[in-house]
XYZ file of C-alpha atoms in Angstrom:
617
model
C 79.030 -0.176 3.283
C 75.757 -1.733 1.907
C 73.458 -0.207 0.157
C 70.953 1.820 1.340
C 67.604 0.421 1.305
C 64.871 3.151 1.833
C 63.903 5.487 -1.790
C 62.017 8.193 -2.414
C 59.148 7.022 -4.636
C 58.979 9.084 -8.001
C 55.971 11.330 -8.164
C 53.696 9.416 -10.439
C 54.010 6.730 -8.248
C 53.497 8.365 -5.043
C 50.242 9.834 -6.507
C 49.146 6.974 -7.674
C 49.487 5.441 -4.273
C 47.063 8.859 -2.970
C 44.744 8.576 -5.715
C 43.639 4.804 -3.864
C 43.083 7.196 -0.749
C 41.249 9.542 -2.567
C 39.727 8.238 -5.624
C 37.523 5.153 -4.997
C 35.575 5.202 -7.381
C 33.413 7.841 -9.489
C 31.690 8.803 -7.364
C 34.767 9.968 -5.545
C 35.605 12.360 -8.174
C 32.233 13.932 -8.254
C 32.352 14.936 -4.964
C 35.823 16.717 -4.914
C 34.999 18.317 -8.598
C 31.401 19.958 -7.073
C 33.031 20.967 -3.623
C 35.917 22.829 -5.616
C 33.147 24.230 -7.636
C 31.169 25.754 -4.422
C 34.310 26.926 -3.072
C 34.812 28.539 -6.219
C 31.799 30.861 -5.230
C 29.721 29.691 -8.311
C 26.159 30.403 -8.662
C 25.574 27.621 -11.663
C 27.150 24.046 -11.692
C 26.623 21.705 -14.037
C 27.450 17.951 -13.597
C 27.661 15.643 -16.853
C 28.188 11.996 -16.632
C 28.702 9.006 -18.974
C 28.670 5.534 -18.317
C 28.220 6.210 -14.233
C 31.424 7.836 -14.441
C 33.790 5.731 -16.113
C 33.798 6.925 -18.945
C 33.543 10.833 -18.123
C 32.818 12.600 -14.810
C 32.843 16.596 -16.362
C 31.861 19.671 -13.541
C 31.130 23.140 -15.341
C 30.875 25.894 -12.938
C 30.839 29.856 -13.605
C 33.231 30.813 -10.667
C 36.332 32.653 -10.272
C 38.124 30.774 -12.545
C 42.458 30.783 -11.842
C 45.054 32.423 -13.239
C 47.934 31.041 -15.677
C 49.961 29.884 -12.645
C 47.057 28.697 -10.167
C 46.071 26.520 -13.569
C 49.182 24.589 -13.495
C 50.164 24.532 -9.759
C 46.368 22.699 -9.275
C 47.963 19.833 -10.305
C 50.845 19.786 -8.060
C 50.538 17.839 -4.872
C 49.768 19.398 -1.700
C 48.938 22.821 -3.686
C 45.883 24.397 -2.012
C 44.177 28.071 -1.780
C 42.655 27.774 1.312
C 44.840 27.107 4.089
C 48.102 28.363 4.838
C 49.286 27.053 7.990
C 48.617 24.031 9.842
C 46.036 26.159 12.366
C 43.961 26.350 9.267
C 43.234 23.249 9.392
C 41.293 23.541 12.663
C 38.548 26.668 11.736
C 37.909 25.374 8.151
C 35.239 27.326 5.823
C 35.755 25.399 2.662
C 34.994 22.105 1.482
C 37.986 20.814 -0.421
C 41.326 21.584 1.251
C 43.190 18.537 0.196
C 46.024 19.241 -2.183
C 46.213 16.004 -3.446
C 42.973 15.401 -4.616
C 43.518 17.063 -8.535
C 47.202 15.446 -8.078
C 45.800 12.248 -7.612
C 42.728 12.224 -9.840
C 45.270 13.399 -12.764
C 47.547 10.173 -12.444
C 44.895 7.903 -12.873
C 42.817 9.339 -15.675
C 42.796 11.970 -18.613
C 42.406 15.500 -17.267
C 41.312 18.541 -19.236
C 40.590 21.512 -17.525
C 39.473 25.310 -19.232
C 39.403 27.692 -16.440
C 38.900 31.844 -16.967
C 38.777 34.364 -14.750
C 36.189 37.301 -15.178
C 38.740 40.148 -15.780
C 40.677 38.022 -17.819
C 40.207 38.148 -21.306
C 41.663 35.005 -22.527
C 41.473 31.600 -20.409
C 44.052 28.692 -20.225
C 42.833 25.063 -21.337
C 45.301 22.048 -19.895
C 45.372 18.440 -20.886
C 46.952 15.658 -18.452
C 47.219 12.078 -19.031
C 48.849 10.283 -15.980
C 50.468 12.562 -14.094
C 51.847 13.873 -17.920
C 51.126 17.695 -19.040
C 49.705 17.003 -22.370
C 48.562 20.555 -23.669
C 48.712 23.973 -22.257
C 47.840 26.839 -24.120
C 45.666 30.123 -24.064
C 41.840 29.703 -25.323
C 38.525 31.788 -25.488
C 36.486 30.551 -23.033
C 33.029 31.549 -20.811
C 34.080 32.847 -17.193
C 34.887 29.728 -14.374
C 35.861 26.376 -14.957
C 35.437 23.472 -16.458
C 36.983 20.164 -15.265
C 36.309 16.454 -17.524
C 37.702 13.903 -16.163
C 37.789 11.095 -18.366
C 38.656 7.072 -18.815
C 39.132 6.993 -14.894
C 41.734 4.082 -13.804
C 43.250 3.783 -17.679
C 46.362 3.049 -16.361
C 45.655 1.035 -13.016
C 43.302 -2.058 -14.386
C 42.929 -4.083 -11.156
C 41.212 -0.470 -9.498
C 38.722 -0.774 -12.792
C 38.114 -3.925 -12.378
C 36.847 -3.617 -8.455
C 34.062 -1.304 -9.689
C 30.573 -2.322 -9.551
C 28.079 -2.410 -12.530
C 26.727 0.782 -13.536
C 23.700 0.797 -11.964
C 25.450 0.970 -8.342
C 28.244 3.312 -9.129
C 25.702 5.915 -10.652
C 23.726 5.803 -7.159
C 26.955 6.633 -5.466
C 27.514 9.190 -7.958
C 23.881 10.225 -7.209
C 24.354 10.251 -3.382
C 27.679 12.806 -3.705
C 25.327 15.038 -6.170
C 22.165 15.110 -3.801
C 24.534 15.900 -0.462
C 26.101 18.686 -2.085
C 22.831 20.215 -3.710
C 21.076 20.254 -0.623
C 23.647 21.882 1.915
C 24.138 24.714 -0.734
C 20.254 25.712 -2.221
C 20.997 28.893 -3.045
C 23.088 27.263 -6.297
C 21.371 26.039 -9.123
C 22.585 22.340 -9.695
C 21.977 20.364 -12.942
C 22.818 16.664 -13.318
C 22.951 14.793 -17.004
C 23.798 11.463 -17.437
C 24.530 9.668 -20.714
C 22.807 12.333 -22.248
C 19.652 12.740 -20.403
C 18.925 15.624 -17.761
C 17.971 14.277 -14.393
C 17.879 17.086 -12.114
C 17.949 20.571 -13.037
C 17.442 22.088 -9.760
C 16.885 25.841 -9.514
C 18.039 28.462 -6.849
C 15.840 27.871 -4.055
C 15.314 27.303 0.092
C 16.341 24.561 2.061
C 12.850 23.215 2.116
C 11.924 23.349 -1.849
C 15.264 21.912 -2.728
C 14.882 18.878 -0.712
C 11.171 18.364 -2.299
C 13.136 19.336 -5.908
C 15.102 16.111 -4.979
C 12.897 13.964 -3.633
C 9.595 14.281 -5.260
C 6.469 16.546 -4.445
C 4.903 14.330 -2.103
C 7.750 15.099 0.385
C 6.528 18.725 0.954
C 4.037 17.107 3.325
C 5.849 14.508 5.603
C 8.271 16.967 6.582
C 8.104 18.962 10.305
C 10.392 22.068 10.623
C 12.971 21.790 13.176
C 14.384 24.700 15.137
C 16.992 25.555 17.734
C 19.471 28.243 18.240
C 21.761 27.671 21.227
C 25.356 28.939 22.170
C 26.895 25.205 21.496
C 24.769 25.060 17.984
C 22.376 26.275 15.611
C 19.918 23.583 14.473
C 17.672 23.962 11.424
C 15.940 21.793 9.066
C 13.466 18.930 8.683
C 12.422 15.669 10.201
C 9.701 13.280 8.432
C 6.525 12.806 10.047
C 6.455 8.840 12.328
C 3.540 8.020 9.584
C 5.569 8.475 6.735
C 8.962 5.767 8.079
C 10.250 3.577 6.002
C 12.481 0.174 6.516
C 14.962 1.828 4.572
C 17.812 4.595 5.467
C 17.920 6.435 2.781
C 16.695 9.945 3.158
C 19.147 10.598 6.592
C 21.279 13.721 6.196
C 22.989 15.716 8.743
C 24.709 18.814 7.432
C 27.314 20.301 9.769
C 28.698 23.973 8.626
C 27.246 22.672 5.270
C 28.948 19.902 4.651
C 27.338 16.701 4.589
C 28.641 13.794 7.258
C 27.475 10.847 8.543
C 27.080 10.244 12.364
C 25.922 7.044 14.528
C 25.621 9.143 17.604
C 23.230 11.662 16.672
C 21.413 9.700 14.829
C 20.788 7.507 17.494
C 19.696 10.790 19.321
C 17.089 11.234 16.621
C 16.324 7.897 16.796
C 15.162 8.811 20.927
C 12.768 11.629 19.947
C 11.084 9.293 17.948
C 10.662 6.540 20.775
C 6.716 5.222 21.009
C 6.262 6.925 17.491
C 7.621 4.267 14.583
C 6.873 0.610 14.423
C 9.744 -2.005 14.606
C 12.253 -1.634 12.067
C 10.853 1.532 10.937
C 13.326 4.510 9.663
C 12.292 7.996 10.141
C 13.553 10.612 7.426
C 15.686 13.960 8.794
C 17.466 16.730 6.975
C 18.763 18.520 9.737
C 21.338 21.629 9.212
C 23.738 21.981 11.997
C 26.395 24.920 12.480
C 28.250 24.877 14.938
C 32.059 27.130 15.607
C 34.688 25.481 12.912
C 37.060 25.433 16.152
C 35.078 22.638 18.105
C 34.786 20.113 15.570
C 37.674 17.766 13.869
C 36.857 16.704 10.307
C 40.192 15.502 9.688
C 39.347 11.423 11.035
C 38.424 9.960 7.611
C 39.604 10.331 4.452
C 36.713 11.550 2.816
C 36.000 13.678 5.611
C 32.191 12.124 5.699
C 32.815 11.480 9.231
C 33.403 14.427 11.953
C 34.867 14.383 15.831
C 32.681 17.039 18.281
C 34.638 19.260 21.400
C 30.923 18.617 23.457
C 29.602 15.359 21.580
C 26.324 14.895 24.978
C 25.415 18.158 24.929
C 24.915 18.117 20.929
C 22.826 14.649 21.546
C 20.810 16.560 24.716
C 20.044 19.436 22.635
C 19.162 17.582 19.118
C 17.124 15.017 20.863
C 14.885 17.526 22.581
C 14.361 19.815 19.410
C 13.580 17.097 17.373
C 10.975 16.033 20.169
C 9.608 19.569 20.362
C 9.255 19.888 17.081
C 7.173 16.762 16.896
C 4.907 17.496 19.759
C 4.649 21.126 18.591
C 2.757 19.812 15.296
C 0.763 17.298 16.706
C 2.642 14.526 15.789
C 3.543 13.208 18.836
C 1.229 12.611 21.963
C 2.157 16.293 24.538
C 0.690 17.464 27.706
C -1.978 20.416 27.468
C -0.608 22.912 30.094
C -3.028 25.900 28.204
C -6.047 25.797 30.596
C -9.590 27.080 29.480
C -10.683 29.256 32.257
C -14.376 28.245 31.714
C -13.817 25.242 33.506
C -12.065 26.434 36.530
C -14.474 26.288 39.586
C -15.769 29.551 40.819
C -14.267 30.698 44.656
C -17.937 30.751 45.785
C -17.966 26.538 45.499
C -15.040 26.363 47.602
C -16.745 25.802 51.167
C -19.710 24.371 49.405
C -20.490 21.276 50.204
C -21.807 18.727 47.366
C -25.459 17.801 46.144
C -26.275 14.189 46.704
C -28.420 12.857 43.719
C -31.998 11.644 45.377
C -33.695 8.149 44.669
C -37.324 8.095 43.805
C -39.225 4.837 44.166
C -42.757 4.585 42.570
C -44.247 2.134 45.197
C -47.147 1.573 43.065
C -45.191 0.265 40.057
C -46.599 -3.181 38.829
C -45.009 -4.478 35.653
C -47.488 -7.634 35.584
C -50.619 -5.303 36.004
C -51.618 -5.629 32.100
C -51.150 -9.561 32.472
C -53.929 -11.900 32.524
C -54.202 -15.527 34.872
C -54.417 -17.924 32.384
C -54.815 -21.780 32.951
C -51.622 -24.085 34.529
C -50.712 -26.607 31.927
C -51.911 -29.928 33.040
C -49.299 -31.900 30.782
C -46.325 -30.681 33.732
C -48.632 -31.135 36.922
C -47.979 -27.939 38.789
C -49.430 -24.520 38.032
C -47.600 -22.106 36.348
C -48.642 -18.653 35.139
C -48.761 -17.579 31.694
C -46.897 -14.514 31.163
C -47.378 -12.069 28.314
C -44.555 -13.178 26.014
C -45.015 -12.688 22.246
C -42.376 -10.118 21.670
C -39.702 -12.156 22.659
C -40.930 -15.161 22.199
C -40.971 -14.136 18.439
C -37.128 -14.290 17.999
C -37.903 -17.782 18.571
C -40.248 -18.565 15.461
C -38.909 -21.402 14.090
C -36.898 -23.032 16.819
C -40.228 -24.039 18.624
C -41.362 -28.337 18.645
C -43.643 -30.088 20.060
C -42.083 -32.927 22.794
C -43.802 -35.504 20.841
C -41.421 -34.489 17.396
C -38.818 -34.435 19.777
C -38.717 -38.010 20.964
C -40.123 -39.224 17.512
C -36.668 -37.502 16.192
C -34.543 -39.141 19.188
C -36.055 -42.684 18.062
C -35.461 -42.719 14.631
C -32.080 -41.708 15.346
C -31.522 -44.493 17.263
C -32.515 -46.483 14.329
C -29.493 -46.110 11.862
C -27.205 -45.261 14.604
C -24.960 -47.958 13.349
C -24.680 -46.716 9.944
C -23.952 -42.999 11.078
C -21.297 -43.814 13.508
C -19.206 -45.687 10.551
C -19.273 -42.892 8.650
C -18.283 -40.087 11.924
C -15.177 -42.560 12.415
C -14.081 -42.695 8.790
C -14.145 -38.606 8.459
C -13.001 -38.148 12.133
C -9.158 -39.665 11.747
C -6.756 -36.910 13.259
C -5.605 -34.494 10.836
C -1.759 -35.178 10.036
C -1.022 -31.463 10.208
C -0.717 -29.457 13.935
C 0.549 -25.597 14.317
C 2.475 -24.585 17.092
C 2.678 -21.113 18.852
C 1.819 -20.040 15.889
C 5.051 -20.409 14.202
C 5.738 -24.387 13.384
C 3.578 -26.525 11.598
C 4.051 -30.261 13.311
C 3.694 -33.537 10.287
C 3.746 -36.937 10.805
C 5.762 -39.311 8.685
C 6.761 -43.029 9.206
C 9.786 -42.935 10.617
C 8.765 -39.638 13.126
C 7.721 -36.209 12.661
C 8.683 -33.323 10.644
C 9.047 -29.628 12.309
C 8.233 -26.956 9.878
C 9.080 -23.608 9.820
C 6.108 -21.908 8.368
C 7.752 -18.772 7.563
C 10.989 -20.026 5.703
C 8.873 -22.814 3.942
C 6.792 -20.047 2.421
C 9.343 -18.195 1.610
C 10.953 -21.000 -0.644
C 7.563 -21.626 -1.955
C 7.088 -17.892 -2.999
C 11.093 -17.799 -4.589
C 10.994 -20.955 -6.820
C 7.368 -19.499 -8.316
C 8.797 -15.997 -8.774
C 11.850 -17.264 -10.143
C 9.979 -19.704 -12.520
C 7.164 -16.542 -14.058
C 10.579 -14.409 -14.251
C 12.788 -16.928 -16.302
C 9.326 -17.912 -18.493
C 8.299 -14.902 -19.052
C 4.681 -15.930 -17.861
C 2.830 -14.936 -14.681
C -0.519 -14.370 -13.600
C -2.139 -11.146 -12.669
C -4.940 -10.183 -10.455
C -6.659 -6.860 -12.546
C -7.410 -3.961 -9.867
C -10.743 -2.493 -9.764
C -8.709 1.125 -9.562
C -5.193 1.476 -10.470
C -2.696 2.297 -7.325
C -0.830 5.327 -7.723
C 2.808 5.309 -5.606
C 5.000 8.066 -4.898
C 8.821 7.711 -5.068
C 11.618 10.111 -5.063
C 13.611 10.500 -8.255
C 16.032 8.115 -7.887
C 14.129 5.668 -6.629
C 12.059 5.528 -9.749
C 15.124 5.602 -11.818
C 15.622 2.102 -10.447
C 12.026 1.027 -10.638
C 12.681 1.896 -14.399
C 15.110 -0.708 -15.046
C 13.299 -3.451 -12.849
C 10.181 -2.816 -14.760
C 10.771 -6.128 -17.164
C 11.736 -8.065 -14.226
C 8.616 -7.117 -12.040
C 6.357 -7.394 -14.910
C 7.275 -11.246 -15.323
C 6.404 -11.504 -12.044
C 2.566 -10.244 -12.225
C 2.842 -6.672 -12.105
C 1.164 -4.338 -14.369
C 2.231 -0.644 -14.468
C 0.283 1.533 -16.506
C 2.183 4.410 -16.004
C 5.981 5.790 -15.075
C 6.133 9.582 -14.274
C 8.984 11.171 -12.691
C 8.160 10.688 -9.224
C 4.745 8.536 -9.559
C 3.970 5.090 -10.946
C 0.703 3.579 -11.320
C -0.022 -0.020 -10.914
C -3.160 -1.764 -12.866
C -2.263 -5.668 -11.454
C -0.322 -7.064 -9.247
C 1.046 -11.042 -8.535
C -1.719 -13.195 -7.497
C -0.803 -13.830 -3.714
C -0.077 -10.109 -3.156
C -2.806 -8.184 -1.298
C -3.088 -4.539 -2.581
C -2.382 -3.059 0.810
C 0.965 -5.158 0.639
C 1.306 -3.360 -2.272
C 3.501 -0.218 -1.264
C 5.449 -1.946 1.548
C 6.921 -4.753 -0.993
C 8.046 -2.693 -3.384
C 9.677 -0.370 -0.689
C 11.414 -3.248 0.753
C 12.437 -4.683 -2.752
C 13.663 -1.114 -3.028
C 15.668 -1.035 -0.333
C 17.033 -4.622 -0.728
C 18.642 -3.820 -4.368
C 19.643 -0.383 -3.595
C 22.737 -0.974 -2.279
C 24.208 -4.104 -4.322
C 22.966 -4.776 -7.573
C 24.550 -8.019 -9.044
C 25.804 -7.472 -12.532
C 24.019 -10.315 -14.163
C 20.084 -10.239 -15.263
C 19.706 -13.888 -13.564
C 21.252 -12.638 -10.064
C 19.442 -9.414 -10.418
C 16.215 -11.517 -10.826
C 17.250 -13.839 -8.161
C 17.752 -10.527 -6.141
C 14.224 -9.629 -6.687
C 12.288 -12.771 -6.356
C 14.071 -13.225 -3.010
C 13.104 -9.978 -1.881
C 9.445 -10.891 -2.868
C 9.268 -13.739 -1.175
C 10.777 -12.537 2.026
C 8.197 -9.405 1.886
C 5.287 -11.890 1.201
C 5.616 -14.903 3.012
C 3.137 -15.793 5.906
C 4.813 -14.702 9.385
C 5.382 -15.771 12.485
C 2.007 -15.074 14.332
C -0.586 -16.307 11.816
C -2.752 -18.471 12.450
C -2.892 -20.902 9.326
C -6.277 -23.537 8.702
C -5.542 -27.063 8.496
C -6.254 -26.906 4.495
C -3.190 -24.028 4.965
C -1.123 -26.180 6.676
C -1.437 -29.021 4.491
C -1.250 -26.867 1.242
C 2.212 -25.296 2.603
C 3.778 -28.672 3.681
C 2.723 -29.937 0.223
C 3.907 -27.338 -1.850
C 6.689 -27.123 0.100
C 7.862 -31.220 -1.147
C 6.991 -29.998 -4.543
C 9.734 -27.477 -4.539
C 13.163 -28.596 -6.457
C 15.208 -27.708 -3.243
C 12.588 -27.979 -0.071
C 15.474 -28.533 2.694
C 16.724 -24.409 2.888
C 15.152 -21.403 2.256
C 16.261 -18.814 -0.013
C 18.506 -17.230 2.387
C 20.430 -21.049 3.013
C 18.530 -21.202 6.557
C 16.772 -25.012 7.481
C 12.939 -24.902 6.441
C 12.497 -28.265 8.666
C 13.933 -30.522 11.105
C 12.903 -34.332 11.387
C 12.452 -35.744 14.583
C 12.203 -39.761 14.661
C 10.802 -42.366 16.575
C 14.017 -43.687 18.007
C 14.635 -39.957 18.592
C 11.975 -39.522 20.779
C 12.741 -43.115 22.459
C 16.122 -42.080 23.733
C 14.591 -38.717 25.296
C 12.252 -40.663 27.289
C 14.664 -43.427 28.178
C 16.577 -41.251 30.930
């Protein structure tokens, strides 16, 4: 009989294998530490990070805090306190129910946990490494729990190694830390990383917890939502159309207060806004949805950020409309008066009435040459012609006024160098070599043809190789302000703008100041306009939010590609001939003039022989 085939993995290994379901990244573990910590029924959580979380992701939390036994059995897999049986599962009030997720985060890092209960007099402090009890024994400790998890993927290098720079695994660290503060004000929530405090957030409402987050200025873009049906209780915020952005950024739904992400309603939201943002535009929302645990599914994704609804159109027909009421309700959005002022009603007494025609009068006697006097005809044109009045207007003409004899004494002369003159009008009147089409391509002749030049892509490689040149210098020009420019971001936003500031200096910014959600700007690049000012820096923002490249030449790269793309001329301007000829110049001068920066064709030559075969069938 041959042997049989199929094993039972060990349990380190069939952690391990959970932990890649899991554990992703840091950011991962952040989110499972602070839900257990709000399930915990703390009022107080503390998040401390190092090194974006690779180093040490560390929740403190003063919360109920387990027992001896519940201390160990954490660890175990599939060991959970808040479901027992499979209906559970279905009419959920927690956040984390999975009973792998300590199991897993414990094989792939170093786990030390100090949990206390209130009664309790003494607490129990546990140390795994891989899957491997360390350390348990009894300690003093403050009431709840604190969990560090450190050196995350120690034993698994090719996981490590998949992890983006710092930079971009602290932002997902930040997103998991925002989404849980907001759905659950009423906790205070502070956030320190590599030793600085970021957020300390105190108890609070919905509302002053989202400005908390994102910066002061938010307090006025947002328009309260509300709607309280049998389906679902909507509550919350949507930004005002004038405040959009291009990027996505500040979208939340919470549903039963737990944050997910949804295509379908946001393309609901996306419908009350219709006429109201310009293309490409993004309104912000923080909308709070509950809704029975019964009708929804959040089982369909592993990190349960994604969520399946019983009556998915009704939910769309019922966000869509509060969202709309909301905006037409504060003026935000163009509505229909139905409140009628009852001084303008007409009285019944007018109703058989018929109407007054206006009347015409006609002064009969009305001569408008009466002050005029006859005057003699003028000889010099042979028939008689009277004189009228006519200094006022003919004063407008002071100036303008000649004789006939100057006239044809000017006609004569001119007819004298004619020659001379006309030599001249030919030289400076050879066609220009430049032509702009629809308002898009610029149309150069060469020898052999014609070139076809995209205006905006040529720009844009224009604008990249200068950036890129004042950034690898060191050396760019600046245009002073007459008043410095003060911009609002939110928090984490400026974090970034923090770290770009070198880069954007070299580029021909001057910021005279950083604040915590404020930065003021003295100078800016020389072909930046200051009411460009705002939307470039948004766009940059939103361009090198997502994937920061590790090294400072791709990360400047990054930025003087977003700059260019922001800056460049568009499709739709009308560009001089000393414009067109200074972009298909400049354009020849640059070291690579065929592609833009985004590898697309800046030009296409058309030649003679070209043309020749079009026209020869």
């Amino acid at each position: 009989m041959a042997a049989s085939i199929i094993q039972l993995l060990p349990d380190h290994v069939a952690n391990q294998i959970a932990a890649g379901e899991v554990v992703q990244r840091p950011a991962s573990v952040v989110k499972e530490l602070l839900e257990n910590a709000v399930d915990a029924k703390a009022s107080d959580i503390k998040l401390i990070v190092k090194e974006a979380g690779k180093t040490l992701v560390q929740v403190i939390d003063n919360g109920l805090g387990m027992n001896t036994t519940d201390a160990r059995l954490c660890f175990e897999r599939h060991a959970t306190s808040k479901i027992r049986q499979a209906e559970d599962l279905f009419d959920l009030h927690t956040k984390g129910f999975r009973g792998e997720a300590l199991a897993s985060i414990a094989a792939i890092a170093h786990v030390e946990m100090k949990t206390k209960q209130d009664q309790e007099e003494l607490g129990n402090h546990i140390v795994i490494e891989g899957s491997k009890l360390v350390k348990q024994e009894v300690a003093v400790l403050p009431k709840g729990t604190s969990f560090a998890v450190k050196n995350l993927f120690f034993n698994i290098p090719a996981r490590r190694n998949f992890l983006k720079s710092e930079t971009v695994e602290f932002r997902h660290v930040m997103d998991e830390f925002q989404r849980v503060a907001m759905a659950h004000p009423s906790i205070s929530f502070t956030l320190i990383h590599n030793g600085s405090e970021l957020y300390n957030l105190p108890s609070s409402n919905y509302r002053q917890r989202i400005v908390n987050i994102f910066g002061g200025k938010t307090n006025e873009k947002l328009v309260p939502v509300t709607e309280d049906t049998d389906l679902i209780t909507i509550s919350g915020f949507v930004g005002k159309p004038e405040f959009a952005k291009k990027s996505r950024g500040e979208q939340f739904f919470f549903v039963n207060d737990r944050y997910i992400k949804s295509a379908y309603l946001h393309h609901a939201i996306m419908n009350a806004y219709e006429g109201l943002l310009k293309e490409g535009n993004q309104p912000s929302y923080f909308l709070y949805l509950q809704v029975p645990p019964h009708t929804i599914d959040i089982n369909i994704h592993p990190t349960k950020t994604e969520i399946k609804f019983d009556d998915e159109h009704s939910l769309y027909a019922i966000l869509r409309s509060a969202v709309k009421h909301s905006l037409g309700q504060f003026n935000v959005a163009p509505v229909l008066d139905f409140e009628r002022d009852a001084n303008l009603d007409t009285p019944y007494q007018y109703k058989n009435k018929d109407a007054d025609f206006p009347t015409i009068q006609v002064d009969s006697n009305f001569n408008p040459f009466a002050n005029e006097k006859p005057t003699k005809s003028l000889s010099s044109f042979g028939s008689y012609k009277k004189e009228t009045n006519t200094a006022n207007w003919e004063s407008l003409y002071v100036g303008l006024k000649q004789d006939t004899q100057e006239l044809d004494t000017f006609s004569f002369e001119t007819e004298e160098v004619t020659s001379k003159l006309f030599d001249d009008e030919l030289e400076e009147k050879v066609p220009t070599s430049t032509y702009q089409i629809h308002k898009k391509y610029i149309v150069s002749a060469i020898k052999s043809g014609m070139l076809v030049i995209d205006q905006g892509r040529a720009h844009q490689r224009i604008l990249y190789e200068q950036f890129l040149t004042n950034i690898t210098v060191n050396k760019a020009s600046s245009q002073q302000l007459l008043f410095p420019l003060e911009l609002y971001f939110s928090s984490d936003e400026m974090i970034l703008l923090k770290e770009l500031q070198p880069v954007l200096e070299n580029t021909g910014f001057v910021f005279d100041a950083f604040n915590s959600d404020s930065l003021q700007i003295s100078g800016l690049p020389i072909a930046m306009a200051e009411s460009e000012v705002s939307i470039v820096i948004e766009e940059l923002i939103n361009n090198l939010q997502n994937e920061i490249p590790e090294s400072s030449f791709s990360q400047s790269d990054s930025i003087a590609k977003s700059m260019a793309k922001s800056m460049a001329v568009k499709t739709g301007t009308y560009l001089t001939v000393k414009e067109q000829e200074n972009l298909v110049n400049s354009l020849f001068a640059c070291k690579d003039p065929n592609v833009s920066p985004f590898q697309k064709p800046t030009f296409i030559t058309l030649t003679v022989e070209d043309l020749d075969k079009r026209f020869a069938l």
